[in-house]
Short mmCIF file of C-alpha atoms and ligand atoms in Angstrom, two decimals:
data_model
loop_
_atom_site.label_atom_id
_atom_site.label_comp_id
_atom_site.label_asym_id
_atom_site.label_seq_id
_atom_site.Cartn_x
_atom_site.Cartn_y
_atom_site.Cartn_z
CA UNK A 1 -6.85 18.55 13.99
CA UNK A 2 -6.16 15.24 12.37
CA UNK A 3 -8.09 13.06 14.80
CA UNK A 4 -10.63 10.76 13.23
CA UNK A 5 -9.62 11.44 9.66
CA UNK A 6 -8.88 8.21 7.84
CA UNK A 7 -6.94 8.40 4.63
CA UNK A 8 -7.61 6.05 1.73
CA UNK A 9 -5.31 3.13 1.10
CA UNK A 10 -3.83 3.83 -2.32
CA UNK A 11 -3.06 0.81 -4.52
CA UNK A 12 -1.44 1.10 -7.96
CA UNK A 13 -1.38 -1.73 -10.48
CA UNK A 14 1.90 -1.70 -12.33
CA UNK A 15 3.98 -3.58 -14.89
CA UNK A 16 5.62 -1.93 -17.89
CA UNK A 17 4.86 -5.04 -19.91
CA UNK A 18 1.67 -4.57 -21.94
CA UNK A 19 -1.36 -6.83 -21.81
CA UNK A 20 -0.64 -8.55 -18.50
CA UNK A 21 -3.97 -7.70 -16.85
CA UNK A 22 -3.35 -4.34 -15.15
CA UNK A 23 -6.63 -2.81 -16.33
CA UNK A 24 -8.66 -6.00 -15.86
CA UNK A 25 -7.33 -6.34 -12.32
CA UNK A 26 -7.82 -2.62 -11.49
CA UNK A 27 -11.41 -2.81 -12.65
CA UNK A 28 -12.15 -6.07 -10.78
CA UNK A 29 -10.44 -4.79 -7.62
CA UNK A 30 -12.32 -1.48 -7.65
CA UNK A 31 -15.70 -3.10 -8.36
CA UNK A 32 -15.13 -6.00 -5.96
CA UNK A 33 -14.12 -3.80 -3.02
CA UNK A 34 -17.47 -2.03 -3.44
CA UNK A 35 -19.65 -5.05 -4.22
CA UNK A 36 -18.31 -7.48 -1.61
CA UNK A 37 -16.98 -5.22 1.12
CA UNK A 38 -19.03 -2.03 0.79
CA UNK A 39 -15.86 0.05 0.58
CA UNK A 40 -15.81 3.58 -0.81
CA UNK A 41 -13.55 3.42 -3.82
CA UNK A 42 -12.09 5.88 -6.31
CA UNK A 43 -10.59 4.33 -9.45
CA UNK A 44 -8.13 6.45 -11.40
CA UNK A 45 -7.05 5.74 -14.94
CA UNK A 46 -3.49 6.93 -15.45
CA UNK A 47 -3.11 5.25 -18.85
CA UNK A 48 -3.59 7.37 -22.01
CA UNK A 49 -5.30 4.33 -23.58
CA UNK A 50 -8.30 5.16 -21.38
CA UNK A 51 -9.41 1.55 -20.93
CA UNK A 52 -10.29 1.64 -17.23
CA UNK A 53 -13.02 4.26 -17.57
CA UNK A 54 -14.40 2.38 -20.54
CA UNK A 55 -14.35 -0.91 -18.60
CA UNK A 56 -16.35 0.70 -15.82
CA UNK A 57 -18.99 1.83 -18.29
CA UNK A 58 -18.00 5.46 -18.86
CA UNK A 59 -17.75 7.58 -21.95
CA UNK A 60 -14.18 8.85 -21.84
CA UNK A 61 -14.68 11.73 -24.27
CA UNK A 62 -16.42 14.99 -23.34
CA UNK A 63 -15.64 14.80 -19.67
CA UNK A 64 -13.00 16.12 -17.36
CA UNK A 65 -10.10 13.70 -17.24
CA UNK A 66 -7.06 13.04 -15.11
CA UNK A 67 -5.10 15.01 -17.71
CA UNK A 68 -7.19 18.12 -16.91
CA UNK A 69 -6.56 17.59 -13.21
CA UNK A 70 -2.80 17.07 -13.48
CA UNK A 71 -2.38 20.07 -15.76
CA UNK A 72 -4.42 22.32 -13.47
CA UNK A 73 -7.31 22.76 -15.89
CA UNK A 74 -9.87 21.15 -13.58
CA UNK A 75 -10.36 20.53 -9.89
CA UNK A 76 -10.18 16.87 -8.95
CA UNK A 77 -13.79 17.06 -7.72
CA UNK A 78 -14.87 18.13 -11.21
CA UNK A 79 -13.25 15.09 -12.80
CA UNK A 80 -14.77 12.49 -10.49
CA UNK A 81 -17.63 10.58 -12.10
CA UNK A 82 -20.00 8.26 -10.28
CA UNK A 83 -20.71 4.80 -11.64
CA UNK A 84 -22.76 1.89 -10.31
CA UNK A 85 -19.56 0.54 -8.80
CA UNK A 86 -17.29 3.31 -7.65
CA UNK A 87 -16.14 6.84 -8.40
CA UNK A 88 -13.87 7.07 -11.41
CA UNK A 89 -11.51 9.59 -12.97
CA UNK A 90 -11.09 8.76 -16.62
CA UNK A 91 -8.12 9.25 -18.90
CA UNK A 92 -7.68 9.85 -22.58
CA UNK A 93 -5.01 10.17 -25.24
CA UNK A 94 -4.09 13.72 -24.15
CA UNK A 95 -2.26 12.15 -21.24
CA UNK A 96 0.32 10.70 -23.64
CA UNK A 97 2.08 14.06 -23.74
CA UNK A 98 2.63 14.08 -19.97
CA UNK A 99 6.37 13.57 -20.31
CA UNK A 100 6.62 16.89 -22.21
CA UNK A 101 3.84 18.72 -20.41
CA UNK A 102 4.80 18.03 -16.81
CA UNK A 103 7.73 20.38 -16.50
CA UNK A 104 7.35 21.86 -13.02
CA UNK A 105 9.83 20.99 -10.29
CA UNK A 106 7.10 18.96 -8.54
CA UNK A 107 6.30 16.99 -11.69
CA UNK A 108 6.59 13.67 -9.84
CA UNK A 109 4.10 14.69 -7.17
CA UNK A 110 1.28 16.10 -9.30
CA UNK A 111 -1.06 13.18 -8.60
CA UNK A 112 -0.22 13.09 -4.91
CA UNK A 113 -1.01 16.79 -4.60
CA UNK A 114 -4.16 16.51 -6.70
CA UNK A 115 -5.49 13.72 -4.47
CA UNK A 116 -5.11 15.62 -1.22
CA UNK A 117 -8.61 17.17 -1.14
CA UNK A 118 -10.35 13.79 -1.63
CA UNK A 119 -8.04 11.24 -0.04
CA UNK A 120 -10.09 11.11 3.16
CA UNK A 121 -13.35 10.55 1.23
CA UNK A 122 -12.46 6.98 0.26
CA UNK A 123 -11.40 3.68 1.80
CA UNK A 124 -9.40 2.69 -1.27
CA UNK A 125 -8.01 4.48 -4.30
CA UNK A 126 -7.10 2.11 -7.15
CA UNK A 127 -4.78 3.42 -9.86
CA UNK A 128 -4.36 1.76 -13.25
CA UNK A 129 -1.04 2.64 -14.91
CA UNK A 130 0.24 2.50 -18.50
CA UNK A 131 2.58 -0.19 -19.84
CA UNK A 132 5.61 2.01 -19.29
CA UNK A 133 8.00 3.28 -16.66
CA UNK A 134 7.54 7.00 -17.19
CA UNK A 135 6.42 10.16 -15.44
CA UNK A 136 2.89 8.76 -15.10
CA UNK A 137 4.01 5.58 -13.34
CA UNK A 138 6.38 7.67 -11.22
CA UNK A 139 3.41 9.84 -10.15
CA UNK A 140 1.55 6.67 -9.16
CA UNK A 141 4.56 5.37 -7.19
CA UNK A 142 4.94 8.72 -5.44
CA UNK A 143 1.46 8.57 -3.92
CA UNK A 144 0.73 4.83 -3.55
CA UNK A 145 0.87 2.91 -0.30
CA UNK A 146 0.99 -0.39 -2.17
CA UNK A 147 1.87 -1.67 -5.63
CA UNK A 148 0.38 -4.83 -7.11
CA UNK A 149 2.21 -6.35 -10.08
CA UNK A 150 0.07 -8.38 -12.47
CA UNK A 151 2.06 -10.90 -14.47
CA UNK A 152 0.91 -13.19 -17.27
CA UNK A 153 2.47 -16.61 -17.85
CA UNK A 154 4.49 -15.66 -20.87
CA UNK A 155 8.21 -16.02 -20.74
CA UNK A 156 8.57 -12.45 -22.02
CA UNK A 157 6.60 -11.14 -19.07
CA UNK A 158 9.64 -11.76 -16.87
CA UNK A 159 11.90 -9.63 -19.02
CA UNK A 160 12.03 -6.15 -17.66
CA UNK A 161 11.33 -7.23 -14.11
CA UNK A 162 14.81 -6.02 -13.08
CA UNK A 163 14.03 -2.61 -14.55
CA UNK A 164 10.70 -2.58 -12.69
CA UNK A 165 12.46 -3.45 -9.44
CA UNK A 166 15.02 -0.68 -9.99
CA UNK A 167 12.29 1.87 -10.66
CA UNK A 168 10.45 0.85 -7.50
CA UNK A 169 13.68 0.98 -5.47
CA UNK A 170 14.51 4.42 -6.78
CA UNK A 171 10.97 5.65 -6.06
CA UNK A 172 11.43 4.43 -2.49
CA UNK A 173 14.73 6.26 -2.18
CA UNK A 174 13.65 9.56 -3.64
CA UNK A 175 9.87 9.91 -3.62
CA UNK A 176 8.09 7.56 -1.26
CA UNK A 177 10.04 5.60 1.37
CA UNK A 178 6.87 3.81 2.53
CA UNK A 179 6.08 2.34 -0.89
CA UNK A 180 5.24 -1.35 -0.42
CA UNK A 181 4.93 -4.06 -3.04
CA UNK A 182 1.86 -5.96 -1.86
CA UNK A 183 2.42 -8.85 -4.26
CA UNK A 184 2.55 -10.32 -7.73
CA UNK A 185 -0.77 -11.54 -9.13
CA UNK A 186 -0.57 -14.17 -11.86
CA UNK A 187 -3.22 -13.59 -14.51
CA UNK A 188 -4.40 -15.56 -17.56
CA UNK A 189 -3.31 -18.61 -15.63
CA UNK A 190 -3.80 -22.20 -16.68
CA UNK A 191 -2.46 -24.56 -14.02
CA UNK A 192 -2.25 -27.42 -16.46
CA UNK A 193 0.46 -25.91 -18.66
CA UNK A 194 4.11 -26.47 -17.87
CA UNK A 195 4.82 -22.84 -18.80
CA UNK A 196 2.35 -21.57 -16.21
CA UNK A 197 3.99 -23.70 -13.51
CA UNK A 198 7.44 -22.53 -14.57
CA UNK A 199 6.38 -18.89 -14.61
CA UNK A 200 4.85 -19.30 -11.16
CA UNK A 201 8.19 -20.55 -9.88
CA UNK A 202 10.01 -17.67 -11.56
CA UNK A 203 7.48 -15.18 -10.18
CA UNK A 204 8.17 -16.57 -6.71
CA UNK A 205 11.89 -15.88 -7.20
CA UNK A 206 11.17 -12.37 -8.45
CA UNK A 207 8.88 -11.78 -5.45
CA UNK A 208 11.65 -12.91 -3.11
CA UNK A 209 14.07 -10.43 -4.67
CA UNK A 210 11.50 -7.67 -4.33
CA UNK A 211 10.75 -8.58 -0.73
CA UNK A 212 7.16 -9.44 -1.55
CA UNK A 213 5.05 -12.51 -2.30
CA UNK A 214 3.00 -14.06 -5.07
CA UNK A 215 -0.72 -13.92 -4.24
CA UNK A 216 -2.09 -17.36 -3.35
CA UNK A 217 -4.88 -17.00 -5.84
CA UNK A 218 -4.09 -16.93 -9.54
CA UNK A 219 -6.58 -15.57 -12.07
CA UNK A 220 -7.57 -18.27 -14.52
CA UNK A 221 -8.21 -17.61 -18.19
CA UNK A 222 -11.73 -17.11 -19.51
CA UNK A 223 -13.23 -15.32 -22.50
CA UNK A 224 -15.72 -13.70 -20.12
CA UNK A 225 -12.90 -11.38 -19.03
CA UNK A 226 -12.66 -9.89 -22.50
CA UNK A 227 -16.45 -9.61 -22.86
CA UNK A 228 -17.30 -7.79 -19.62
CA UNK A 229 -15.79 -4.35 -20.48
CA UNK A 230 -17.83 -4.08 -23.67
CA UNK A 231 -20.96 -4.18 -21.48
CA UNK A 232 -19.56 -1.73 -18.96
CA UNK A 233 -20.09 -4.40 -16.32
CA UNK A 234 -17.70 -5.79 -13.76
CA UNK A 235 -16.65 -9.39 -14.27
CA UNK A 236 -18.71 -10.25 -11.16
CA UNK A 237 -21.94 -8.92 -12.66
CA UNK A 238 -21.24 -10.01 -16.22
CA UNK A 239 -20.22 -13.60 -15.49
CA UNK A 240 -20.61 -14.34 -11.80
CA UNK A 241 -19.93 -18.03 -12.24
CA UNK A 242 -16.87 -17.70 -14.49
CA UNK A 243 -13.56 -18.85 -13.02
CA UNK A 244 -11.95 -15.38 -13.04
CA UNK A 245 -14.89 -14.03 -10.97
CA UNK A 246 -14.21 -16.61 -8.29
CA UNK A 247 -10.44 -16.01 -8.53
CA UNK A 248 -10.72 -12.22 -8.37
CA UNK A 249 -13.08 -12.49 -5.40
CA UNK A 250 -10.51 -14.60 -3.54
CA UNK A 251 -7.70 -12.27 -4.61
CA UNK A 252 -9.63 -9.27 -3.25
CA UNK A 253 -10.07 -11.10 0.02
CA UNK A 254 -6.27 -11.43 0.18
CA UNK A 255 -5.88 -7.73 -0.58
CA UNK A 256 -8.39 -6.77 2.12
CA UNK A 257 -6.74 -9.05 4.64
CA UNK A 258 -3.32 -7.56 3.92
CA UNK A 259 -4.42 -3.93 3.95
CA UNK A 260 -7.35 -3.54 6.29
CA UNK A 261 -7.66 -3.54 10.03
CA UNK A 262 -11.15 -5.01 9.76
CA UNK A 263 -9.77 -7.99 7.86
CA UNK A 264 -11.99 -10.51 9.57
CA UNK A 265 -15.25 -9.01 8.35
CA UNK A 266 -17.64 -11.22 6.45
CA UNK A 267 -18.12 -11.02 2.71
CA UNK A 268 -21.61 -9.68 1.99
N1 LIG B 1 -7.96 -13.89 -16.86
C1 LIG B 1 -8.05 -13.54 -18.15
N2 LIG B 1 -8.57 -14.41 -19.07
C2 LIG B 1 -8.69 -14.08 -20.36
N3 LIG B 1 -8.31 -12.92 -20.89
C3 LIG B 1 -7.78 -12.01 -20.05
C4 LIG B 1 -7.62 -12.26 -18.66
N4 LIG B 1 -7.07 -11.16 -18.09
C5 LIG B 1 -6.90 -10.26 -19.07
N5 LIG B 1 -7.32 -10.76 -20.25
C6 LIG B 1 -7.32 -10.10 -21.56
O1 LIG B 1 -5.99 -9.75 -21.89
C7 LIG B 1 -5.95 -8.48 -22.52
C8 LIG B 1 -5.03 -7.57 -21.75
O2 LIG B 1 -5.60 -7.34 -20.47
P1 LIG B 1 -5.54 -5.89 -19.81
O3 LIG B 1 -6.03 -4.86 -20.74
O4 LIG B 1 -6.17 -5.99 -18.46
O5 LIG B 1 -3.95 -5.78 -19.64
P2 LIG B 1 -3.10 -4.45 -19.36
O6 LIG B 1 -1.88 -4.91 -18.62
O7 LIG B 1 -3.93 -3.42 -18.74
O8 LIG B 1 -2.72 -4.01 -20.84
P3 LIG B 1 -2.00 -2.60 -21.25
O9 LIG B 1 -0.58 -2.79 -20.83
O10 LIG B 1 -2.19 -2.50 -22.72
O11 LIG B 1 -2.68 -1.52 -20.48
C9 LIG B 1 -7.38 -7.98 -22.60
O12 LIG B 1 -7.90 -8.27 -23.87
C10 LIG B 1 -8.09 -8.78 -21.54
O13 LIG B 1 -9.46 -8.98 -21.84
MG1 LIG B 2 -4.25 -1.44 -19.28
#
């Protein structure tokens, strides 16, 4: 009996380049889907740096983590923590040994399998990934419906895009034929700089090659973005009038429109 059971839409934020806004965007997306659209959201930190849990106000030590779940030391339900925004599974440095520890033949599907008991409890599952293309990112690609690629306007941020595309293509071929790239989101954006305009153009070319698009909304730069995680608050609660709050809100509207059947619903 599968009638009536709705499975969560799983979105992973990915880019092997560091510091491009994966965690910031994961945190804003998870919090915004709850705050503006009343969605039930589970945020999963798949990065050994553990920043997502921290950003959402959690202590990442002394609790069950995604590492415990993926290594069979805890049930997924035991690792889920409630926050003011959404449910969260934290990560910590132990996850950095995943490449060596995940040795079973189903090593690429550990996250997908772990999620099965809870995937119908949520509208969205948002996964933050490490700045790498490794077994952790592969686990995210194996279970995601959509990938979102944050990109910062630095010339170096375009290096490695070919490798990213190849990894996504190979994941489609071998692990997850349905895997869709929802779009590229430009972060730390300053329209006035020539570089930003050039990078936008390049991102549009990359998007074309990947069969996806660049989100209409870019996320502008503001120091408030760096300050919010230290308070364990979402950018929307910490600095509601800052430019990135407005930009992320519009970006989330795009995400909702592209992924949800009830796209026309009003923002609260
Ligand atoms: N719109 C923005 N304006 C200003 N600073 C930003 C913005 N977005 C992100 N940052 C800052 O850039 C840094 C990197 O962001 P973030 O941690 O989200 O990137 P990341 O891709 O998750 O990095 P890593 O690859 O290390 O996991 C952080 O210090 C963050 O506060
Ligand atoms: Mg990060």
